[in-house]
mmCIF file of C-alpha atoms in Angstrom:
data_model
loop_
_atom_site.group_PDB
_atom_site.id
_atom_site.type_symbol
_atom_site.label_atom_id
_atom_site.label_comp_id
_atom_site.label_asym_id
_atom_site.label_seq_id
_atom_site.Cartn_x
_atom_site.Cartn_y
_atom_site.Cartn_z
ATOM 1 C CA MET E 1 79.255 170.937 149.631
ATOM 2 C CA ARG E 2 82.587 169.874 148.125
ATOM 3 C CA GLU E 3 84.355 170.823 151.351
ATOM 4 C CA LEU E 4 82.006 168.527 153.244
ATOM 5 C CA LEU E 5 82.772 165.623 150.947
ATOM 6 C CA THR E 6 86.543 166.095 151.219
ATOM 7 C CA SER E 7 86.994 167.319 154.801
ATOM 8 C CA GLY E 8 86.686 163.991 156.577
ATOM 9 C CA THR E 9 83.566 165.164 158.418
ATOM 10 C CA LEU E 10 81.584 162.258 156.964
ATOM 11 C CA PHE E 11 83.819 159.761 158.734
ATOM 12 C CA SER E 12 83.040 161.288 162.122
ATOM 13 C CA ALA E 13 79.285 160.738 161.828
ATOM 14 C CA THR E 14 77.779 158.198 164.218
ATOM 15 C CA LEU E 15 74.921 155.736 163.989
ATOM 16 C CA PRO E 16 71.874 156.898 166.005
ATOM 17 C CA GLU E 17 71.544 154.947 169.243
ATOM 18 C CA ASP E 18 67.941 153.984 168.535
ATOM 19 C CA THR E 19 68.845 152.219 165.277
ATOM 20 C CA GLY E 20 67.909 148.559 165.128
ATOM 21 C CA THR E 21 70.920 146.387 164.295
ATOM 22 C CA GLU E 22 69.635 142.954 165.236
ATOM 23 C CA PRO E 23 69.475 140.353 162.422
ATOM 24 C CA LEU E 24 65.938 140.272 161.068
ATOM 25 C CA LEU E 25 66.381 136.999 159.189
ATOM 26 C CA PRO E 26 68.661 134.050 159.958
ATOM 27 C CA HIS E 27 70.424 133.880 156.591
ATOM 28 C CA THR E 28 72.059 136.284 154.119
ATOM 29 C CA GLY E 29 73.077 133.868 151.389
ATOM 30 C CA GLY E 30 76.455 133.063 152.906
ATOM 31 C CA VAL E 31 77.574 136.682 152.480
ATOM 32 C CA PRO E 32 78.490 138.856 155.502
ATOM 33 C CA CYS E 33 75.858 141.574 155.953
ATOM 34 C CA ASP E 34 74.638 144.137 158.468
ATOM 35 C CA TRP E 35 70.990 144.832 159.252
ATOM 36 C CA ILE E 36 70.249 148.522 159.806
ATOM 37 C CA ASP E 37 66.628 149.263 160.751
ATOM 38 C CA ALA E 38 66.218 153.023 161.184
ATOM 39 C CA ASP E 39 62.612 152.965 162.421
ATOM 40 C CA ARG E 40 62.633 149.443 163.845
ATOM 41 C CA SER E 41 59.839 148.692 161.396
ATOM 42 C CA GLY E 42 60.872 145.072 160.995
ATOM 43 C CA ILE E 43 60.877 142.849 157.957
ATOM 44 C CA ASP E 44 57.132 143.142 157.291
ATOM 45 C CA ARG E 45 57.766 146.317 155.279
ATOM 46 C CA GLY E 46 60.292 144.487 153.113
ATOM 47 C CA ALA E 47 63.967 145.360 152.815
ATOM 48 C CA LEU E 48 66.450 147.627 151.090
ATOM 49 C CA VAL E 49 69.597 145.869 149.869
ATOM 50 C CA TYR E 50 72.442 148.402 150.083
ATOM 51 C CA VAL E 51 75.534 147.846 147.915
ATOM 52 C CA HIS E 52 78.357 150.190 148.894
ATOM 53 C CA GLY E 53 80.811 151.955 146.614
ATOM 54 C CA GLY E 54 84.591 152.047 146.846
ATOM 55 C CA GLY E 55 85.945 151.305 143.394
ATOM 56 C CA PHE E 56 85.216 147.569 143.761
ATOM 57 C CA GLU E 57 88.225 147.473 146.121
ATOM 58 C CA HIS E 58 87.458 149.409 149.299
ATOM 59 C CA THR E 59 84.932 149.544 152.103
ATOM 60 C CA HIS E 60 84.339 151.797 155.112
ATOM 61 C CA PRO E 61 81.791 149.858 157.171
ATOM 62 C CA GLY E 62 81.121 152.568 159.730
ATOM 63 C CA THR E 63 80.217 155.222 157.180
ATOM 64 C CA GLU E 64 78.306 152.704 155.065
ATOM 65 C CA ARG E 65 76.156 151.686 158.030
ATOM 66 C CA ILE E 66 75.205 155.309 158.639
ATOM 67 C CA LEU E 67 74.280 155.795 154.984
ATOM 68 C CA ALA E 68 72.286 152.547 155.167
ATOM 69 C CA GLN E 69 70.433 154.026 158.147
ATOM 70 C CA ARG E 70 69.546 157.142 156.152
ATOM 71 C CA LEU E 71 68.374 155.012 153.217
ATOM 72 C CA SER E 72 66.365 152.821 155.573
ATOM 73 C CA ARG E 73 64.577 155.810 157.061
ATOM 74 C CA ALA E 74 63.879 157.370 153.659
ATOM 75 C CA THR E 75 62.423 154.200 152.154
ATOM 76 C CA GLY E 76 60.620 152.902 155.245
ATOM 77 C CA ARG E 77 62.398 149.556 155.061
ATOM 78 C CA PRO E 78 65.237 147.976 157.040
ATOM 79 C CA ALA E 79 68.485 148.085 155.096
ATOM 80 C CA LEU E 80 70.802 145.138 154.543
ATOM 81 C CA ARG E 81 74.382 146.291 153.899
ATOM 82 C CA VAL E 82 76.163 143.763 151.681
ATOM 83 C CA ASP E 83 79.813 143.162 152.589
ATOM 84 C CA TYR E 84 80.648 141.732 149.177
ATOM 85 C CA ARG E 85 84.030 140.327 148.231
ATOM 86 C CA LEU E 86 86.499 142.921 146.958
ATOM 87 C CA SER E 87 88.848 143.006 144.010
ATOM 88 C CA PRO E 88 91.610 142.494 143.102
ATOM 89 C CA LYS E 89 91.590 139.375 145.308
ATOM 90 C CA HIS E 90 88.015 138.647 144.271
ATOM 91 C CA PRO E 91 87.385 140.164 140.821
ATOM 92 C CA PHE E 92 84.285 139.869 138.664
ATOM 93 C CA PRO E 93 82.029 137.925 138.907
ATOM 94 C CA ALA E 94 82.520 137.374 142.664
ATOM 95 C CA PRO E 95 81.038 140.703 143.887
ATOM 96 C CA VAL E 96 78.026 140.346 141.582
ATOM 97 C CA GLU E 97 77.491 136.796 142.795
ATOM 98 C CA ASP E 98 77.434 138.063 146.381
ATOM 99 C CA VAL E 99 74.774 140.684 145.657
ATOM 100 C CA VAL E 100 72.688 138.067 143.828
ATOM 101 C CA ALA E 101 73.064 135.604 146.714
ATOM 102 C CA VAL E 102 71.926 138.154 149.300
ATOM 103 C CA TYR E 103 68.889 139.113 147.246
ATOM 104 C CA ARG E 104 67.940 135.476 146.648
ATOM 105 C CA SER E 105 68.244 134.787 150.381
ATOM 106 C CA LEU E 106 65.550 137.378 151.094
ATOM 107 C CA LEU E 107 63.152 135.736 148.662
ATOM 108 C CA ASP E 108 63.975 132.272 150.000
ATOM 109 C CA GLN E 109 63.037 133.437 153.499
ATOM 110 C CA GLY E 110 59.662 134.770 152.424
ATOM 111 C CA VAL E 111 60.301 138.440 151.673
ATOM 112 C CA PRO E 112 58.246 139.305 148.576
ATOM 113 C CA ALA E 113 60.271 140.668 145.673
ATOM 114 C CA SER E 114 57.687 143.447 145.411
ATOM 115 C CA ARG E 115 58.828 144.749 148.810
ATOM 116 C CA VAL E 116 62.552 144.839 148.085
ATOM 117 C CA ILE E 117 64.537 147.812 146.777
ATOM 118 C CA LEU E 118 68.178 147.723 145.690
ATOM 119 C CA ALA E 119 70.327 150.811 146.233
ATOM 120 C CA GLY E 120 74.007 151.608 145.951
ATOM 121 C CA GLU E 121 76.521 154.134 144.763
ATOM 122 C CA SER E 122 79.449 154.218 142.344
ATOM 123 C CA ALA E 123 80.862 150.684 142.051
ATOM 124 C CA GLY E 124 77.950 149.475 144.160
ATOM 125 C CA ALA E 125 75.557 150.954 141.615
ATOM 126 C CA THR E 126 77.347 149.046 138.858
ATOM 127 C CA LEU E 127 77.131 145.834 140.868
ATOM 128 C CA LEU E 128 73.425 146.144 141.573
ATOM 129 C CA LEU E 129 72.666 146.751 137.891
ATOM 130 C CA SER E 130 74.796 143.737 136.983
ATOM 131 C CA ALA E 131 72.944 141.688 139.602
ATOM 132 C CA LEU E 132 69.585 142.716 138.130
ATOM 133 C CA LEU E 133 70.670 141.448 134.722
ATOM 134 C CA VAL E 134 71.786 138.125 136.217
ATOM 135 C CA LEU E 135 68.554 137.727 138.161
ATOM 136 C CA LYS E 136 66.455 138.563 135.099
ATOM 137 C CA GLU E 137 68.345 136.087 132.953
ATOM 138 C CA GLU E 138 67.764 133.253 135.412
ATOM 139 C CA GLY E 139 64.090 134.087 135.833
ATOM 140 C CA THR E 140 64.210 135.176 139.469
ATOM 141 C CA PRO E 141 61.452 137.649 140.449
ATOM 142 C CA LEU E 142 62.910 141.142 140.350
ATOM 143 C CA PRO E 143 62.669 143.754 143.114
ATOM 144 C CA ALA E 144 60.180 146.598 143.207
ATOM 145 C CA GLY E 145 62.843 149.025 142.044
ATOM 146 C CA ALA E 146 66.494 150.029 142.192
ATOM 147 C CA VAL E 147 68.431 153.223 142.889
ATOM 148 C CA PRO E 148 71.894 153.247 141.284
ATOM 149 C CA VAL E 149 73.552 156.499 142.443
ATOM 150 C CA SER E 150 76.518 157.901 140.490
ATOM 151 C CA ALA E 151 76.535 154.720 138.426
ATOM 152 C CA LEU E 152 79.292 153.570 136.101
ATOM 153 C CA THR E 153 77.300 151.645 133.499
ATOM 154 C CA ASP E 154 79.701 151.361 130.540
ATOM 155 C CA LEU E 155 83.017 149.788 131.449
ATOM 156 C CA THR E 156 84.493 150.685 128.051
ATOM 157 C CA LEU E 157 84.750 154.230 129.472
ATOM 158 C CA SER E 158 83.261 155.763 126.348
ATOM 159 C CA GLY E 159 80.925 158.264 128.021
ATOM 160 C CA PRO E 160 81.676 161.838 126.841
ATOM 161 C CA SER E 161 81.447 163.246 130.376
ATOM 162 C CA LEU E 162 84.462 161.159 131.403
ATOM 163 C CA THR E 163 86.471 163.721 129.469
ATOM 164 C CA ALA E 164 84.242 166.777 129.661
ATOM 165 C CA ASN E 165 83.972 166.682 133.467
ATOM 166 C CA GLU E 166 87.563 165.657 134.175
ATOM 167 C CA ASP E 167 88.361 168.947 135.902
ATOM 168 C CA ARG E 168 84.976 169.320 137.594
ATOM 169 C CA ASP E 169 84.559 166.070 139.472
ATOM 170 C CA LEU E 170 86.301 165.103 142.702
ATOM 171 C CA VAL E 171 87.636 161.903 141.128
ATOM 172 C CA GLY E 172 89.869 161.709 138.071
ATOM 173 C CA GLY E 173 89.443 159.494 135.060
ATOM 174 C CA ALA E 174 92.930 158.046 135.439
ATOM 175 C CA ILE E 175 91.865 156.067 138.489
ATOM 176 C CA MET E 176 89.433 154.081 136.365
ATOM 177 C CA GLU E 177 92.296 152.833 134.198
ATOM 178 C CA HIS E 178 93.736 151.344 137.383
ATOM 179 C CA ILE E 179 90.546 150.006 138.968
ATOM 180 C CA LEU E 180 88.731 148.425 136.051
ATOM 181 C CA PRO E 181 91.422 145.981 134.844
ATOM 182 C CA ARG E 182 91.752 144.686 138.384
ATOM 183 C CA TYR E 183 87.984 144.263 138.722
ATOM 184 C CA LEU E 184 87.391 142.767 135.267
ATOM 185 C CA ALA E 185 90.401 140.429 135.444
ATOM 186 C CA GLY E 186 90.151 139.683 131.734
ATOM 187 C CA ALA E 187 86.368 139.915 131.371
ATOM 188 C CA ALA E 188 85.273 141.997 128.372
ATOM 189 C CA PRO E 189 84.396 145.613 129.239
ATOM 190 C CA ASP E 190 81.782 145.737 126.464
ATOM 191 C CA ARG E 191 79.717 142.766 127.634
ATOM 192 C CA ALA E 192 76.979 142.339 130.199
ATOM 193 C CA PRO E 193 76.440 141.763 133.027
ATOM 194 C CA GLN E 194 79.751 143.308 134.058
ATOM 195 C CA SER E 195 79.068 146.333 131.836
ATOM 196 C CA PRO E 196 75.326 146.891 132.389
ATOM 197 C CA LEU E 197 74.764 149.298 129.492
ATOM 198 C CA HIS E 198 75.604 146.484 127.063
ATOM 199 C CA GLY E 199 72.949 144.133 128.409
ATOM 200 C CA ASP E 200 69.356 143.363 127.453
ATOM 201 C CA LEU E 201 67.514 145.851 129.652
ATOM 202 C CA ARG E 202 63.987 144.691 128.837
ATOM 203 C CA GLY E 203 61.970 143.731 131.884
ATOM 204 C CA LEU E 204 64.042 145.552 134.490
ATOM 205 C CA PRO E 205 62.157 147.117 137.421
ATOM 206 C CA PRO E 206 61.695 150.887 137.860
ATOM 207 C CA LEU E 207 65.018 152.698 138.139
ATOM 208 C CA LEU E 208 65.941 156.029 139.704
ATOM 209 C CA LEU E 209 69.428 157.179 138.687
ATOM 210 C CA PRO E 210 70.601 160.136 140.818
ATOM 211 C CA VAL E 211 73.752 161.738 139.382
ATOM 212 C CA GLY E 212 75.707 164.955 139.789
ATOM 213 C CA GLY E 213 76.013 167.387 136.889
ATOM 214 C CA ASP E 214 79.800 167.577 137.349
ATOM 215 C CA GLU E 215 80.349 163.811 137.526
ATOM 216 C CA LEU E 216 82.574 161.778 135.264
ATOM 217 C CA PHE E 217 79.698 159.286 135.113
ATOM 218 C CA LEU E 218 76.995 161.786 134.164
ATOM 219 C CA ASP E 219 76.646 160.329 130.679
ATOM 220 C CA ASP E 220 76.797 156.780 132.021
ATOM 221 C CA ALA E 221 73.603 157.526 133.949
ATOM 222 C CA ARG E 222 71.982 159.364 131.049
ATOM 223 C CA ARG E 223 72.833 156.719 128.464
ATOM 224 C CA PHE E 224 71.658 153.879 130.688
ATOM 225 C CA ALA E 225 68.376 155.611 131.487
ATOM 226 C CA GLU E 226 67.787 156.296 127.791
ATOM 227 C CA ALA E 227 68.579 152.706 126.802
ATOM 228 C CA ALA E 228 66.376 151.348 129.589
ATOM 229 C CA ALA E 229 63.485 153.624 128.633
ATOM 230 C CA THR E 230 63.816 152.523 125.010
ATOM 231 C CA ALA E 231 63.545 148.939 126.285
ATOM 232 C CA GLY E 232 60.280 149.798 128.029
ATOM 233 C CA VAL E 233 61.668 150.305 131.540
ATOM 234 C CA ASP E 234 60.479 153.056 133.871
ATOM 235 C CA ALA E 235 63.880 154.742 134.210
ATOM 236 C CA SER E 236 64.652 158.335 135.075
ATOM 237 C CA VAL E 237 67.739 160.422 135.777
ATOM 238 C CA ASP E 238 67.589 162.601 138.873
ATOM 239 C CA LEU E 239 70.125 165.321 138.017
ATOM 240 C CA TYR E 240 71.844 167.435 140.666
ATOM 241 C CA GLU E 241 73.440 170.375 138.884
ATOM 242 C CA GLY E 242 76.987 171.260 139.896
ATOM 243 C CA MET E 243 77.362 168.214 142.131
ATOM 244 C CA PRO E 244 80.355 165.826 142.056
ATOM 245 C CA HIS E 245 80.603 162.046 142.358
ATOM 246 C CA VAL E 246 78.632 160.451 145.243
ATOM 247 C CA PHE E 247 77.236 163.825 146.296
ATOM 248 C CA HIS E 248 74.486 161.989 148.197
ATOM 249 C CA LEU E 249 76.948 161.208 150.984
ATOM 250 C CA ALA E 250 76.092 164.671 152.280
ATOM 251 C CA GLY E 251 72.986 163.020 153.687
ATOM 252 C CA ILE E 252 75.116 161.225 156.280
ATOM 253 C CA VAL E 253 75.747 164.226 158.532
ATOM 254 C CA GLU E 254 73.276 164.959 161.319
ATOM 255 C CA ASP E 255 72.147 168.244 159.772
ATOM 256 C CA PRO E 256 72.502 167.625 156.024
ATOM 257 C CA PRO E 257 73.013 170.502 153.573
ATOM 258 C CA PRO E 258 70.210 171.152 151.066
ATOM 259 C CA THR E 259 71.554 168.643 148.542
ATOM 260 C CA GLY E 260 71.549 165.841 151.103
ATOM 261 C CA ARG E 261 68.035 166.685 152.258
ATOM 262 C CA THR E 262 66.798 166.886 148.678
ATOM 263 C CA PHE E 263 68.271 163.496 147.813
ATOM 264 C CA LEU E 264 66.626 161.800 150.799
ATOM 265 C CA SER E 265 63.313 163.559 150.143
ATOM 266 C CA ARG E 266 63.232 162.498 146.487
ATOM 267 C CA LEU E 267 64.183 158.964 147.432
ATOM 268 C CA ARG E 268 61.322 158.879 149.947
ATOM 269 C CA GLU E 269 58.820 160.097 147.356
ATOM 270 C CA TRP E 270 60.049 157.592 144.764
ATOM 271 C CA ALA E 271 59.907 154.685 147.226
ATOM 272 C CA ASP E 272 56.400 155.674 148.342
ATOM 273 C CA ARG E 273 55.203 155.458 144.736
ATOM 274 C CA LEU E 274 56.457 151.880 144.544
ATOM 275 C CA GLY E 275 54.101 150.966 147.379
#
């Protein structure tokens, strides 16, 4: 599994030829986006807004489109990959504003909030949680649910697993000391929405938080789920023992290993329960 994530094999995966890539709606809130419709089901089923990872600074569109295709197929909805602005040129709140704008554009064009799911990994998971807090604060109808994978939720970096899993994960804690100041650009790390754990979580939609047992962010997922549940939110951690950061990327390859298949299967079951 770890060899797969570090071998470069993921970057050689290709988008299936039968994938729908035509724009399903005319607008995406002024933010560049890609439509990825795995089953060509169209917009009637709703949409999945996909927010990619990359430390707030990086993007790999080809790989992200393939992951969006897998998420689209698992949830039965076309996926909309958000090409949000990147730090350090565009620090907080610009990326959050982009995610919010894309989501609003779906509602403005008649897609019911109850048929939208947000999903993303790593920095993208942070951004989608931040966007939910912004949307809730302004009174915008919230999506049916959200799937923050390998989420960093506390930008003060106080989670115990950041130290305990330092030698187990595929990423090191030192990189966060480089990335976060560039993303925050002076914004407080202990305030919401930039640091989702520190926000008012009441009223958020159902949340599924997949996380690897060897991740630096293991406790970020656990603490957020606990705080959300205390606030009355349907929030659950989906723990993958022994797995590193963004383990779900294993689902990109044509014949995924068991972990990748399990992730997509659990996502499908969770999305089906949303309706």
